[in-house]
mmCIF file of C-alpha atoms in Angstrom:
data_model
loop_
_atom_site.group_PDB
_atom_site.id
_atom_site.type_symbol
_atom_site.label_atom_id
_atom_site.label_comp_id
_atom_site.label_asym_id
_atom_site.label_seq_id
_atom_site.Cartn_x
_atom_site.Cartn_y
_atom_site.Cartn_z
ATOM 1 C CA UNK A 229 0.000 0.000 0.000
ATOM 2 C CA UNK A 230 2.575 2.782 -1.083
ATOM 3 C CA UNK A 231 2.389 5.522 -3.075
ATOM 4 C CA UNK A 232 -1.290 5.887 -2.203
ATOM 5 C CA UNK A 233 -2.289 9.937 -3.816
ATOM 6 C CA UNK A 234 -5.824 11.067 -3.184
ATOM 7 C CA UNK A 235 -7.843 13.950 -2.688
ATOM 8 C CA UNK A 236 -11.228 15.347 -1.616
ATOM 9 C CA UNK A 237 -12.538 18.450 -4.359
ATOM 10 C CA UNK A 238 -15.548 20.396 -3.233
ATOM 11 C CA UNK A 239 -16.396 23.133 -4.870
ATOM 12 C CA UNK A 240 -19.452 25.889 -6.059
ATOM 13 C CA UNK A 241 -19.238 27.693 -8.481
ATOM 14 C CA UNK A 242 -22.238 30.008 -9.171
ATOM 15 C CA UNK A 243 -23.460 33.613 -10.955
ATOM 16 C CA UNK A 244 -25.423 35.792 -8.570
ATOM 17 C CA UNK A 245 -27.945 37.576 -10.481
ATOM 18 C CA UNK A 246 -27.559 40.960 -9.120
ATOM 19 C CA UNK A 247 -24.038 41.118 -9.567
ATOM 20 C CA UNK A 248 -23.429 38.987 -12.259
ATOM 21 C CA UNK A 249 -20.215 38.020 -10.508
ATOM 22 C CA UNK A 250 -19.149 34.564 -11.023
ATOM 23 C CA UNK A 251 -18.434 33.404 -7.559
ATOM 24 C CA UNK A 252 -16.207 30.281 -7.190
ATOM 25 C CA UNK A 253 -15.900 28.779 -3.647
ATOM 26 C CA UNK A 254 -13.210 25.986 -3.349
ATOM 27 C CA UNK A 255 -14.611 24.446 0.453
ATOM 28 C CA UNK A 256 -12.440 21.826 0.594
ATOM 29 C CA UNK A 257 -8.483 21.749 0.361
ATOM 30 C CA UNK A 258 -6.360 19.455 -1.831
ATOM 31 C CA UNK A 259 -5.237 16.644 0.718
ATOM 32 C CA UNK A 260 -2.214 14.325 -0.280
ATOM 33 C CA UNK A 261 -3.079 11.277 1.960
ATOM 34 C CA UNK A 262 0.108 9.814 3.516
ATOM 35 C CA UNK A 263 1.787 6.836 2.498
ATOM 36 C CA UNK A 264 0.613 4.602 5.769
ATOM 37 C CA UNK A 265 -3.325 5.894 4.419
ATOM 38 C CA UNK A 266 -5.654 3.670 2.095
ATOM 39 C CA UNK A 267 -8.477 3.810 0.248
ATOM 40 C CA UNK A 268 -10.958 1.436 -1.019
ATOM 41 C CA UNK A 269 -14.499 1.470 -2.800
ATOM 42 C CA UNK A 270 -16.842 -0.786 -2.094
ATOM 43 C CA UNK A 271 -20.478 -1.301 -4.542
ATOM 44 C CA UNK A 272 -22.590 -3.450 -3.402
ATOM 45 C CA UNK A 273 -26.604 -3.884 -2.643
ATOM 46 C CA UNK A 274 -28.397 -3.196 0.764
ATOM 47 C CA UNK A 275 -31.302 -5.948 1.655
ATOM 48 C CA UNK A 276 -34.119 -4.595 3.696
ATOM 49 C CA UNK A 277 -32.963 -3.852 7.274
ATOM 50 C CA UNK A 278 -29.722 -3.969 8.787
ATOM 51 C CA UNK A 279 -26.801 -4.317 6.895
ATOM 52 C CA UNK A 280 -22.713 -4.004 7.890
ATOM 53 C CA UNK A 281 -19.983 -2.898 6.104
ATOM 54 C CA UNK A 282 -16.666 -4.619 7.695
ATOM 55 C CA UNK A 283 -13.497 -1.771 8.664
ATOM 56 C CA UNK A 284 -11.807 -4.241 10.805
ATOM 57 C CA UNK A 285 -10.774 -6.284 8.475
ATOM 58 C CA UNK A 286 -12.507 -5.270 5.325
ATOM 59 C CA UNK A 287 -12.155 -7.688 2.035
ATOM 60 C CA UNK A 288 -12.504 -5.308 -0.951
ATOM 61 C CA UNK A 289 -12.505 -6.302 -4.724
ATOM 62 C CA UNK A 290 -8.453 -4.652 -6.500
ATOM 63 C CA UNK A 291 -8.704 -7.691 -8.306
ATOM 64 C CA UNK A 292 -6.672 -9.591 -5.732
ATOM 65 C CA UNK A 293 -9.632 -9.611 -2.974
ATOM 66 C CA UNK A 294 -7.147 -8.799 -0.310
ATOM 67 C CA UNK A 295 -7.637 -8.423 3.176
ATOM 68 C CA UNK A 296 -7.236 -4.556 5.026
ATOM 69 C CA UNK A 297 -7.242 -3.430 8.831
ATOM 70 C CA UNK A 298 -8.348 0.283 9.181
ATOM 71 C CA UNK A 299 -7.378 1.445 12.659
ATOM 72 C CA UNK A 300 -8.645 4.489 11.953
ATOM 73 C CA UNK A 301 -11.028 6.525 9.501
ATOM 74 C CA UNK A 302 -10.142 9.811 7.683
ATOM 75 C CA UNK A 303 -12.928 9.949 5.380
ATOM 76 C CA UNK A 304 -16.336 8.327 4.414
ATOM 77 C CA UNK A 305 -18.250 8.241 1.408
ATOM 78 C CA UNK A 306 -21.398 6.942 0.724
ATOM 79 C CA UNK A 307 -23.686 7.420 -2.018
ATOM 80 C CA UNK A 308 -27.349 5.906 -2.601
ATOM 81 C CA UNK A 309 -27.521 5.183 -6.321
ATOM 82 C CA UNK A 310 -31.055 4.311 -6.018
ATOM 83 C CA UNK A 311 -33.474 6.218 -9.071
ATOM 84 C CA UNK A 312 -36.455 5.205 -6.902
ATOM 85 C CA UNK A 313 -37.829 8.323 -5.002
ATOM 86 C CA UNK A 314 -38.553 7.206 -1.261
ATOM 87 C CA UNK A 315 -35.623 4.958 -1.239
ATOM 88 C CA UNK A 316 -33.410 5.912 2.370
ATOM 89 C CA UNK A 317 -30.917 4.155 4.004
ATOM 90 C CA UNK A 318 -29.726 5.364 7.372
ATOM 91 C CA UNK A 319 -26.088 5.363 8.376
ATOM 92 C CA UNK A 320 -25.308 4.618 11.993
ATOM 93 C CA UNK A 321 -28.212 4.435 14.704
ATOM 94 C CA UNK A 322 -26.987 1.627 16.619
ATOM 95 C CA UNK A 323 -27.074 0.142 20.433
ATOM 96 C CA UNK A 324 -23.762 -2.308 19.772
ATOM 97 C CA UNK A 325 -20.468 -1.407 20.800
ATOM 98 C CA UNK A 326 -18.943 -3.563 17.826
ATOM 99 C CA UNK A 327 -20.585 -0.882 15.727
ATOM 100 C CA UNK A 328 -18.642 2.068 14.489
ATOM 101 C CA UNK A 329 -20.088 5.261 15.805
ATOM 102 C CA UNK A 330 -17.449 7.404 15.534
ATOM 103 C CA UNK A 331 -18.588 10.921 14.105
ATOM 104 C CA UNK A 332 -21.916 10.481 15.666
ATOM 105 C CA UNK A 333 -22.178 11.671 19.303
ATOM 106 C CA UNK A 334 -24.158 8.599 20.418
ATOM 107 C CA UNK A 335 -24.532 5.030 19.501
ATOM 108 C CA UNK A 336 -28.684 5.372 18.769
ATOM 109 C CA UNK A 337 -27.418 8.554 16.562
ATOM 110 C CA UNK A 338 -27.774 8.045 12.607
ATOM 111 C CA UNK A 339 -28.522 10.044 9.554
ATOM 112 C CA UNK A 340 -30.711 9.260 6.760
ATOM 113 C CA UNK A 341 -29.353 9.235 2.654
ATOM 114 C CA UNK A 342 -32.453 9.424 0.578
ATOM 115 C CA UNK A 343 -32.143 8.235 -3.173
ATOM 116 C CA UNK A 344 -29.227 9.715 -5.185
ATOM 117 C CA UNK A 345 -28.207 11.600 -1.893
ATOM 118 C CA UNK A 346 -24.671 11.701 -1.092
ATOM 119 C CA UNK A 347 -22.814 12.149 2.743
ATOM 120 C CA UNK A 348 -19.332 13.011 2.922
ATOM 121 C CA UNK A 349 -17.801 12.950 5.584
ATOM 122 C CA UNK A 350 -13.862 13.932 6.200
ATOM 123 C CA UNK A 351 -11.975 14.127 9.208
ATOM 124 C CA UNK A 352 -8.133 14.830 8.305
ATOM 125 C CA UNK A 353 -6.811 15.476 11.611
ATOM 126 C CA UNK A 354 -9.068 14.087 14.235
ATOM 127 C CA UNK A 355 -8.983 10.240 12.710
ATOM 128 C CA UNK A 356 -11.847 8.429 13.862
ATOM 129 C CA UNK A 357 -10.630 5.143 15.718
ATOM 130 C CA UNK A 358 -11.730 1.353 15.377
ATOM 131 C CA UNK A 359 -10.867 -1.737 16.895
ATOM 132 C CA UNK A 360 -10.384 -5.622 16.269
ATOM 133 C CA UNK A 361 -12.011 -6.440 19.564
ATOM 134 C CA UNK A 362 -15.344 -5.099 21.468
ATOM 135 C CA UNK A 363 -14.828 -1.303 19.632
ATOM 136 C CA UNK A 364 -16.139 -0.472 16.583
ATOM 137 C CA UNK A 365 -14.748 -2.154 14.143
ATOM 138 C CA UNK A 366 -18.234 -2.248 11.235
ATOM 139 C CA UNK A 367 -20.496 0.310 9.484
ATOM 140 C CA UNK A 368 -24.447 -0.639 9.683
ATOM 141 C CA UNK A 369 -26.246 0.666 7.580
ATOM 142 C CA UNK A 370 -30.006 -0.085 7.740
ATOM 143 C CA UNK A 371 -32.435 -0.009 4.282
ATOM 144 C CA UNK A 372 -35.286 0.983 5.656
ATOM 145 C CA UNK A 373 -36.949 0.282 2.548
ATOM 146 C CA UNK A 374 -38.746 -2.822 0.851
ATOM 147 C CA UNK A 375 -36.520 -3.462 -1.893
ATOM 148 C CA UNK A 376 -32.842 -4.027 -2.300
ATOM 149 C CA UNK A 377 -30.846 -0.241 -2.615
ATOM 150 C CA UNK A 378 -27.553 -0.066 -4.345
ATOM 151 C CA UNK A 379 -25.118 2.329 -2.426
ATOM 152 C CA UNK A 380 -21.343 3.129 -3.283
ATOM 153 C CA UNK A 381 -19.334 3.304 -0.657
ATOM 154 C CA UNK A 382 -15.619 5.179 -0.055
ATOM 155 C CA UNK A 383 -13.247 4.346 3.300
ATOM 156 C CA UNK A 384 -10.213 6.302 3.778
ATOM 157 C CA UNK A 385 -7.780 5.614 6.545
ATOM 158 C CA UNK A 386 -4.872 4.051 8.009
ATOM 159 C CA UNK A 387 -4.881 0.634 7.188
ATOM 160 C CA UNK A 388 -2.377 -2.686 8.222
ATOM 161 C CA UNK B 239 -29.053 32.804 -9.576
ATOM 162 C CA UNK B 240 -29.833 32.503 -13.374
ATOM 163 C CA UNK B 241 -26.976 30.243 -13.233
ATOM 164 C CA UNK B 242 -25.454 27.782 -10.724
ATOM 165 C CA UNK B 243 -23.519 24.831 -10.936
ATOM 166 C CA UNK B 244 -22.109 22.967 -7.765
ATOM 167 C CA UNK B 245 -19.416 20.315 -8.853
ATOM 168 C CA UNK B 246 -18.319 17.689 -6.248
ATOM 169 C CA UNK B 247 -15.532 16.236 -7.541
ATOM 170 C CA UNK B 248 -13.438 13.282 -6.070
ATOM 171 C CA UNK B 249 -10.802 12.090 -7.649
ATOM 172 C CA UNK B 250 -8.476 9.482 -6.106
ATOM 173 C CA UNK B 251 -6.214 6.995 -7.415
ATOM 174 C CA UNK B 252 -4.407 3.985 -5.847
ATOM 175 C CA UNK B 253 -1.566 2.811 -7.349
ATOM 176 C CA UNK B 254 -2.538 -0.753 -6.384
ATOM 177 C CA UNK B 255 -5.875 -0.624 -8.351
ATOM 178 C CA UNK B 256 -4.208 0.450 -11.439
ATOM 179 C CA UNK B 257 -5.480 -2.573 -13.034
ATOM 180 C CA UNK B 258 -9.101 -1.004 -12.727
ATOM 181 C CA UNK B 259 -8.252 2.693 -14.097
ATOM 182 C CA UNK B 260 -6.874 5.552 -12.357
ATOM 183 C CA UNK B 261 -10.097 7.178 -12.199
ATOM 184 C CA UNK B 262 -11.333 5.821 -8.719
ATOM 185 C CA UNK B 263 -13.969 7.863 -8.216
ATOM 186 C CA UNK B 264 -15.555 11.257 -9.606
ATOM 187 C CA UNK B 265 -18.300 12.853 -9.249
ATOM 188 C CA UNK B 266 -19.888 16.187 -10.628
ATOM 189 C CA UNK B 267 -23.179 17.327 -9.712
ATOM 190 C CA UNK B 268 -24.690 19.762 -12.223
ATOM 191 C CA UNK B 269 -28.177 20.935 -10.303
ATOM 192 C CA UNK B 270 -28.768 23.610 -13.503
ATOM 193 C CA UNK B 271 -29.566 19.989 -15.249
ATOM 194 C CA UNK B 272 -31.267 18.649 -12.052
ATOM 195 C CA UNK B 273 -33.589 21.458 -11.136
ATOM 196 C CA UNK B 274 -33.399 23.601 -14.324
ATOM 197 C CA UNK B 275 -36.662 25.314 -13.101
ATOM 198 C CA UNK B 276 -36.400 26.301 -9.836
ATOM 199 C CA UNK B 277 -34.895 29.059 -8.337
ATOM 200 C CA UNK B 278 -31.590 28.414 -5.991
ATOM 201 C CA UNK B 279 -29.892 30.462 -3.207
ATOM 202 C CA UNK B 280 -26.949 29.242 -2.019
ATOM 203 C CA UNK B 281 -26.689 30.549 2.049
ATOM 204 C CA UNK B 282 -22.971 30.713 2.710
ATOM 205 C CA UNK B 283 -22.429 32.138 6.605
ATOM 206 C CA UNK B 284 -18.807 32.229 8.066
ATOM 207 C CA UNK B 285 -18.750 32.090 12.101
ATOM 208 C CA UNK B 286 -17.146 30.859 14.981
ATOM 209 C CA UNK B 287 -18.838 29.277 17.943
ATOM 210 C CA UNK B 288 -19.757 30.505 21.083
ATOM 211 C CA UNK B 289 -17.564 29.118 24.193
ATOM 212 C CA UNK B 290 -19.518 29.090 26.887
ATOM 213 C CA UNK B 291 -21.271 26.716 28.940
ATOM 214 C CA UNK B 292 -24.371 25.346 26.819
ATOM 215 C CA UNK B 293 -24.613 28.135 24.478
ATOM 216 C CA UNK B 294 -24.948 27.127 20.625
ATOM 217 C CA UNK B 295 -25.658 28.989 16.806
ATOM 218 C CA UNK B 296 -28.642 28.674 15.994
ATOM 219 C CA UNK B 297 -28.351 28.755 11.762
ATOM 220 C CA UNK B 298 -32.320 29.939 10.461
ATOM 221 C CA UNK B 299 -32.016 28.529 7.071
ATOM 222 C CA UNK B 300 -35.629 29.640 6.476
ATOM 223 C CA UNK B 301 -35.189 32.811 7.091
ATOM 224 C CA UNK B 302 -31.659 33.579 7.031
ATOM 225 C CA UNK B 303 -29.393 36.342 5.479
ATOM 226 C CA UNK B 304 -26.818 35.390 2.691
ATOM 227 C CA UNK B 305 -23.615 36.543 2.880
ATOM 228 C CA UNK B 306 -24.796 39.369 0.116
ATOM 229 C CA UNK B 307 -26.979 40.556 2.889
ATOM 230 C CA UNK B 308 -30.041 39.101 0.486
ATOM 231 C CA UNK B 309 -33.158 37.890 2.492
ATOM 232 C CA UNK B 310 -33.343 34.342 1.760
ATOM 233 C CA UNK B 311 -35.992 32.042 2.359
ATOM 234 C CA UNK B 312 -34.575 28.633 1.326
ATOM 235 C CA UNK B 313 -37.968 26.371 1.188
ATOM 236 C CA UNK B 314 -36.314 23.057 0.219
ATOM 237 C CA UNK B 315 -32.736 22.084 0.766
ATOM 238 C CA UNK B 316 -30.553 19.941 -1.330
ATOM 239 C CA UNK B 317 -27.023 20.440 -0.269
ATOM 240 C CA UNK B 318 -25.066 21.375 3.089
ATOM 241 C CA UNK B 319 -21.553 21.675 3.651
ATOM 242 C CA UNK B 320 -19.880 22.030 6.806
ATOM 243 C CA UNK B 321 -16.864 23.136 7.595
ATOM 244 C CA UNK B 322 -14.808 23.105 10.920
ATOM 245 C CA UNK B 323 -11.699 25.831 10.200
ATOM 246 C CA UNK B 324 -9.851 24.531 13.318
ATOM 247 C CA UNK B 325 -6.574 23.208 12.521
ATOM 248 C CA UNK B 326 -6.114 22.281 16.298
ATOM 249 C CA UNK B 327 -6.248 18.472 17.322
ATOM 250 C CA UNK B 328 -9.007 18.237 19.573
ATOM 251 C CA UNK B 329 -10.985 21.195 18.807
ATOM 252 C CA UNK B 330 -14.412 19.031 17.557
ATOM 253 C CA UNK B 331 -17.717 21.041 15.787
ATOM 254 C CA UNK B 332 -20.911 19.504 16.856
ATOM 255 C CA UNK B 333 -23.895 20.188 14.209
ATOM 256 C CA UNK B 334 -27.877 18.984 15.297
ATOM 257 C CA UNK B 335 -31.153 20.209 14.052
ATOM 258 C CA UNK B 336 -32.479 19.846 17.967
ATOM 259 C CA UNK B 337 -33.867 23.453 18.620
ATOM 260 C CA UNK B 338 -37.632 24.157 19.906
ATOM 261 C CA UNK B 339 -38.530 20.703 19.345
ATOM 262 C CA UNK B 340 -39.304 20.831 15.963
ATOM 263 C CA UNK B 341 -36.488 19.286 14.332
ATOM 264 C CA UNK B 342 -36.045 19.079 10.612
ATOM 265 C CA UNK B 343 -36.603 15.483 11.299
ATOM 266 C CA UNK B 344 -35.679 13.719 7.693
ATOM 267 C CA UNK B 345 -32.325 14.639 8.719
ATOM 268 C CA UNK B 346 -31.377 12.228 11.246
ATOM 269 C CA UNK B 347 -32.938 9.381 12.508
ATOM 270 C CA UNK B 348 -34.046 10.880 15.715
ATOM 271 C CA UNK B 349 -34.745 14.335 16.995
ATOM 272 C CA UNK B 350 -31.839 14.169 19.588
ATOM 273 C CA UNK B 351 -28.970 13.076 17.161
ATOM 274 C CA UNK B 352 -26.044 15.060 16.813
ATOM 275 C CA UNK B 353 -22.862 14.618 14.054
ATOM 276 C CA UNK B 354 -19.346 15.450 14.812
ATOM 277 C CA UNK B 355 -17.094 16.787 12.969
ATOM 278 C CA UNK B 356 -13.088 17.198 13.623
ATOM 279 C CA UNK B 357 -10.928 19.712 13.361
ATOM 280 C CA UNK B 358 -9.549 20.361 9.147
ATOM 281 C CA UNK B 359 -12.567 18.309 8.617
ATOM 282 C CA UNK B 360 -16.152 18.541 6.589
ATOM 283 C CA UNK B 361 -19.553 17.051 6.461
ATOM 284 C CA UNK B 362 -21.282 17.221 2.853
ATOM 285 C CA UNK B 363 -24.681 16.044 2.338
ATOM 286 C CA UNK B 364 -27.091 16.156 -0.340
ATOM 287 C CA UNK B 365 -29.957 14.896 -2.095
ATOM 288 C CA UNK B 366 -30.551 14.556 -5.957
ATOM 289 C CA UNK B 367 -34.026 13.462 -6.063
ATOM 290 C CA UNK B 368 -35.667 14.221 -2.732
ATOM 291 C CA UNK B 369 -35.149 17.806 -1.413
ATOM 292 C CA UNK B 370 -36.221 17.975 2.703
ATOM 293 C CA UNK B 371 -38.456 21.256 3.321
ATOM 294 C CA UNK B 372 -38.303 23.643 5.736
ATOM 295 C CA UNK B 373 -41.292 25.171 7.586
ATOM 296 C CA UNK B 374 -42.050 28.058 9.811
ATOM 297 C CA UNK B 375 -40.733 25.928 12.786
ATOM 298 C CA UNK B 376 -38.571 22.800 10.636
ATOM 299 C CA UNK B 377 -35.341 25.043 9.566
ATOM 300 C CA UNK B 378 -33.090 25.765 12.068
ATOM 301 C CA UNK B 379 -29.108 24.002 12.024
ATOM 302 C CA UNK B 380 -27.518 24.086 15.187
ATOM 303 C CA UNK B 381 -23.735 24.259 15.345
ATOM 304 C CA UNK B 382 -21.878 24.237 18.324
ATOM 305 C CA UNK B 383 -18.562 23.207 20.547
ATOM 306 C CA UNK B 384 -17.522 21.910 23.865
ATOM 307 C CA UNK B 385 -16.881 25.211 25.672
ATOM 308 C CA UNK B 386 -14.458 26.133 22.542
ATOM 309 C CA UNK B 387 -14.482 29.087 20.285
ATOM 310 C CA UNK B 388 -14.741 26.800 16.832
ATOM 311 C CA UNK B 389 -14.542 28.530 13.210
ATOM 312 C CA UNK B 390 -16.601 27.330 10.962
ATOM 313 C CA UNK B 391 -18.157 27.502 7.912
ATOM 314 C CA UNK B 392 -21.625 26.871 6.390
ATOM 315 C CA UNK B 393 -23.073 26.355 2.588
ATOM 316 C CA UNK B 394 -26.841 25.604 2.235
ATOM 317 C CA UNK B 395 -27.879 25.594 -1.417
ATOM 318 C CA UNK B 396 -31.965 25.424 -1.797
ATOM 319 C CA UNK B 397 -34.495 26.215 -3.932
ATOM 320 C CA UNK B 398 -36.496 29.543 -2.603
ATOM 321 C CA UNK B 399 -39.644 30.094 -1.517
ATOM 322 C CA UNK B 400 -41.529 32.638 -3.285
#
């Protein structure tokens, strides 16, 4: 896992119309992820109710389906790629301790992603911590739907 | 805003999934194309939190004043962004919609939840096909610290109420 380069872009870009000024807001800075950091995408499908997404250790598909520890999290990114209007997953909300909670405040906290939403979530300094025993060491996400809802799904962090 | 476009783009690359492309992931988010009709504000308010004991900002999206000092009245919201301007270790933003009991409650799963975020660090979240409305009591933010002055910084972009 070397020479890992990656960075997060956020940016508006927008004409007011009493102005006319094109304003350009860049919100997020370029961040060159170190060389210890790793990154990973995971597609899959969401069943109806509770579903968990592995950090501690995660298999992901480079072609090699090899095996990766994140101790901690710098960055999540989830999309749902669902079309269907009323389509919501819900990130977090949990009462497990194996569960990762980190940027929520609570364990019963969670946040809902309605169809074609998108939640981004970086934390460059401040890394958010899991663990291989009793911590949390998995993402739940619940479909609180009654069909199947495909999400995308970004981890950045310091992996073993 | 005759025109607007708001681009999220995220492009990284792993040198170990080189066999799948370099482009990892990217994505740009056109909303003239999404919501051609409607008309958008984008609410953009710079701050820093208050540090004492219990106090928080209270962030009126419904009713709120964009940083062109232009009444806005932002009736359904499809993107925030959230940014905590601390560069200090430690120094953690705390963002709810909790305030008069009347949260905007499609947000999180319950009325009570709260999302942290570190210091360097953002929260961006946004809906494509379903927009979450405000109301004369649903559209306050709350943004806040643990006894910490906290810089921040805040982008709602919405469609306006006429």
């Amino acid at each position: 896992m070397s020479e890992i380069k990656a960075k997060l872009d956020i940016s508006l870009a927008y004409e007011n119309k009493t102005d006319s000024i094109i304003h350009s807001d860049r919100i997020s800075e370029e961040y060159e992820y170190l060389s210890q950091e790793s990154v990973i995408k995971i597609e899959t499908t969401l069943g109806t109710g509770s579903n968990y997404i592995n950090l501690y250790p995660v298999v992901y598909d480079n072609g090699f389906n090899e095996t990766l520890y994140f101790s901690s999290i710098s960055c999540f990114i989830i999309r749902n790629k669902s079309t269907i209007i009323g389509d919501k997953i819900t990130i977090g909300s949990s009462i497990l301790t194996t569960d990762f909670t980190g940027f929520f405040n609570n364990y019963t906290d969670g946040i809902h992603i309605y169809s074609g939403g998108i939640f981004v979530l970086h934390n460059p300094i401040d890394l958010y911590s899991t663990s291989s025993a009793g911590g949390s060491r998995r993402l739940k996400i619940s479909n609180q739907t009654e069909s199947s809802v495909p999400v995308e799904i970004i981890i950045m962090g310091m992996g073993l | 805003m005759k025109n607007l476009k708001t681009s999220v783009l995220l492009d990284i690359k792993h040198n170990a999934l080189s066999s799948l492309g370099d482009a990892f992931a990217f994505y740009s988010i056109d909303l003239n194309k999404e919501l051609s009709n409607s008309s958008f504000e984008i609410y953009h308010i710079t701050g820093t939190t208050p540090s004492g004991s219990g106090q928080v900002d209270i962030i009126d999206i419904g009713q709120g004043i964009d940083s062109l000092g232009n009444y806005n009245q932002i009736r359904k919201v499809q993107y925030f962004v959230i940014k905590n301007k601390s560069t200090t270790a430690g120094q953690t933003l705390f963002f709810d919609v909790n305030y008069d009991e009347t949260p905007i409650n499609v947000l999180f799963n319950a009325s009570n939840d709260v999302l942290k975020i570190g210091p360097s660090g953002l929260v961006l979240y946004g809906n494509h096909l379903q927009t979450f409305d405000t109301s004369l009591t649903d559209r306050y933010f709350r943004i806040y610290s643990n006894l910490q002055a906290i810089p921040y910084e805040l982008y709602i972009i919405g469609i306006r109420g006429e």
